[in-house]
Short mmCIF file of C-alpha atoms in Angstrom, two decimals:
data_model
loop_
_atom_site.label_atom_id
_atom_site.label_comp_id
_atom_site.label_asym_id
_atom_site.label_seq_id
_atom_site.Cartn_x
_atom_site.Cartn_y
_atom_site.Cartn_z
CA UNK A 1 118.21 -70.84 90.87
CA UNK A 2 121.11 -68.52 90.48
CA UNK A 3 123.67 -69.08 92.92
CA UNK A 4 123.71 -64.87 93.59
CA UNK A 5 119.88 -65.55 94.41
CA UNK A 6 120.45 -68.28 96.93
CA UNK A 7 121.13 -66.31 99.39
CA UNK A 8 117.97 -63.91 99.21
CA UNK A 9 115.24 -67.14 98.96
CA UNK A 10 113.44 -66.94 101.83
CA UNK A 11 113.16 -70.54 103.37
CA UNK A 12 111.32 -73.19 102.49
CA UNK A 13 110.81 -71.75 99.56
CA UNK A 14 111.86 -74.87 97.83
CA UNK A 15 109.56 -77.63 98.11
CA UNK A 16 109.90 -80.51 94.92
CA UNK A 17 106.83 -82.24 95.89
CA UNK A 18 104.56 -79.77 97.33
CA UNK A 19 102.35 -80.32 99.65
CA UNK A 20 99.16 -80.34 101.20
CA UNK A 21 95.92 -81.86 99.25
CA UNK A 22 97.90 -80.58 96.10
CA UNK A 23 101.01 -82.94 96.46
CA UNK A 24 102.84 -84.66 93.92
CA UNK A 25 101.12 -88.09 93.17
CA UNK A 26 104.68 -89.86 92.23
CA UNK A 27 106.21 -88.12 95.79
CA UNK A 28 106.09 -91.69 97.01
CA UNK A 29 107.52 -93.69 94.24
CA UNK A 30 110.28 -91.05 93.75
CA UNK A 31 111.59 -91.73 97.07
CA UNK A 32 111.54 -95.21 96.76
CA UNK A 33 113.53 -94.88 93.56
CA UNK A 34 116.15 -92.58 95.05
CA UNK A 35 116.13 -95.06 98.06
CA UNK A 36 116.92 -97.77 96.02
CA UNK A 37 119.89 -95.92 94.15
CA UNK A 38 121.36 -95.25 96.64
CA UNK A 39 121.45 -99.11 98.19
CA UNK A 40 122.48 -99.96 94.68
CA UNK A 41 125.57 -97.07 94.77
CA UNK A 42 126.34 -98.40 98.60
CA UNK A 43 126.36 -102.60 97.22
CA UNK A 44 128.43 -101.46 94.26
CA UNK A 45 130.83 -99.27 95.22
CA UNK A 46 132.92 -98.54 97.86
CA UNK A 47 132.62 -94.46 98.70
CA UNK A 48 135.90 -92.78 100.24
CA UNK A 49 136.82 -89.11 100.37
CA UNK A 50 139.06 -88.40 97.75
CA UNK A 51 141.66 -86.68 99.78
CA UNK A 52 141.19 -88.55 103.22
CA UNK A 53 143.25 -85.72 104.99
CA UNK A 54 141.35 -83.04 103.73
CA UNK A 55 138.88 -81.31 107.13
CA UNK A 56 135.85 -81.56 106.84
CA UNK A 57 134.00 -78.65 108.68
CA UNK A 58 130.62 -79.66 109.40
CA UNK A 59 127.42 -77.53 110.32
CA UNK A 60 124.37 -78.95 112.18
CA UNK A 61 120.87 -78.25 110.68
CA UNK A 62 117.99 -81.22 110.36
CA UNK A 63 120.97 -82.95 108.97
CA UNK A 64 124.89 -82.79 109.15
CA UNK A 65 125.89 -80.18 106.48
CA UNK A 66 129.39 -80.32 104.59
CA UNK A 67 129.81 -75.95 104.78
CA UNK A 68 132.60 -75.92 102.11
CA UNK A 69 131.49 -79.30 99.87
CA UNK A 70 134.14 -82.54 99.58
CA UNK A 71 135.21 -84.56 96.59
CA UNK A 72 134.38 -88.17 96.80
CA UNK A 73 136.09 -91.39 94.70
CA UNK A 74 133.59 -94.26 93.98
CA UNK A 75 135.42 -97.30 93.35
CA UNK A 76 133.70 -100.81 92.18
CA UNK A 77 133.61 -103.66 94.16
CA UNK A 78 134.98 -107.17 92.87
#
C-alpha cells in the first residue's frame, strides 16, 4: 500500500491470514515461527534505543504504538 492511500483505508482492511471458514491453514505455523524468531533475537542480542535520550511518544490502542517510530540498536551477546 502506498503511504498516501493508507490514510483513506477503512479499519481492518488488512487481514494477513483472512478469517472465518477460509482462514489461512498456515496461520498458526506462521505465528509460531514469528514467536520463535523473536525469542532467538532477544536471547542472542541486547536491544536498546539508539538514542537513550530520545523521547518516546506512545499512543494507546489495542497495544502501545509509537507515534513517530524509533531506532533500535542490536548488540550481539557474548
